XYZ file of C-alpha atoms in Angstrom:
66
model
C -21.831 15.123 -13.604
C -18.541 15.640 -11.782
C -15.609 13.692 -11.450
C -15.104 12.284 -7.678
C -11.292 14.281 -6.650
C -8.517 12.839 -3.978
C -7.778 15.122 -1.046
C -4.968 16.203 -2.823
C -7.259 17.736 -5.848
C -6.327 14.568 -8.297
C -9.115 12.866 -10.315
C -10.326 9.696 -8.669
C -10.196 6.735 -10.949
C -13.421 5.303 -11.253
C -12.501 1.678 -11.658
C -8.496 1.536 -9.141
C -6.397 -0.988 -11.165
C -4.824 -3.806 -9.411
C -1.325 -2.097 -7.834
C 0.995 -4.933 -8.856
C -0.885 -6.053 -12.838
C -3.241 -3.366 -13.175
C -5.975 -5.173 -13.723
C -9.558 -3.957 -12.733
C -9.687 -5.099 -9.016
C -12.047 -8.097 -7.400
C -13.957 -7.051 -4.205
C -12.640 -10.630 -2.667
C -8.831 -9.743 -3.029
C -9.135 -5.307 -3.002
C -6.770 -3.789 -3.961
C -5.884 -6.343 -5.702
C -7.231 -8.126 -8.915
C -6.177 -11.810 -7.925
C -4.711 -13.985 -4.578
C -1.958 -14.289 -6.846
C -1.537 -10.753 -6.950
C -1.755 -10.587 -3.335
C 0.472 -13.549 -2.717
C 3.196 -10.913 -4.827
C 2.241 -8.151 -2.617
C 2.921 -10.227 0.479
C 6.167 -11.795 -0.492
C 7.633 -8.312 -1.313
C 6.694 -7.136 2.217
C 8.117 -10.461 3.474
C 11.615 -10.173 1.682
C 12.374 -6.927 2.321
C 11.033 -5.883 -1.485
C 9.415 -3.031 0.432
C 10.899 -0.803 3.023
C 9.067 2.051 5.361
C 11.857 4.854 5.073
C 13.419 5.893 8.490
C 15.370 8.071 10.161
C 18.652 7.471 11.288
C 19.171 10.430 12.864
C 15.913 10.698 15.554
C 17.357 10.503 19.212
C 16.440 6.653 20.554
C 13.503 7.095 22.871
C 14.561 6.911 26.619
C 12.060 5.264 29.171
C 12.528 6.936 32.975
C 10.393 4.387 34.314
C 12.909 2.147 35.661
């Protein structure tokens, strides 16, 4: 029997661990294992834990509509 594979050609995990414990997850709180775990998640997004990676050097967008 095969192994499931990511797009990218790595092994799937059969059982994804929790991204912040890595504890086996719980359907109620995928991906994560716990609220608490969540709760983590959300106040690492809130305070600026996390940041989406930009470009500083991308022309500002003009509108002509005015």
């Amino acid at each position: 029997l095969a192994q499931p594979v990511e797009p990218d050609g790595r092994l799937m995990d059969p059982q994804k661990k929790c991204p912040i414990c890595g504890k086996p997850t719980v359907e109620k709180y995928k991906p994560f294992c716990s609220k608490r775990c969540a709760d983590v998640d959300l106040n690492r997004w809130l305070t600026g834990s996390y940041v989406i990676p930009a470009r500083d050097d991308e022309p500002p967008i003009e509108n002509d509509d005015e």
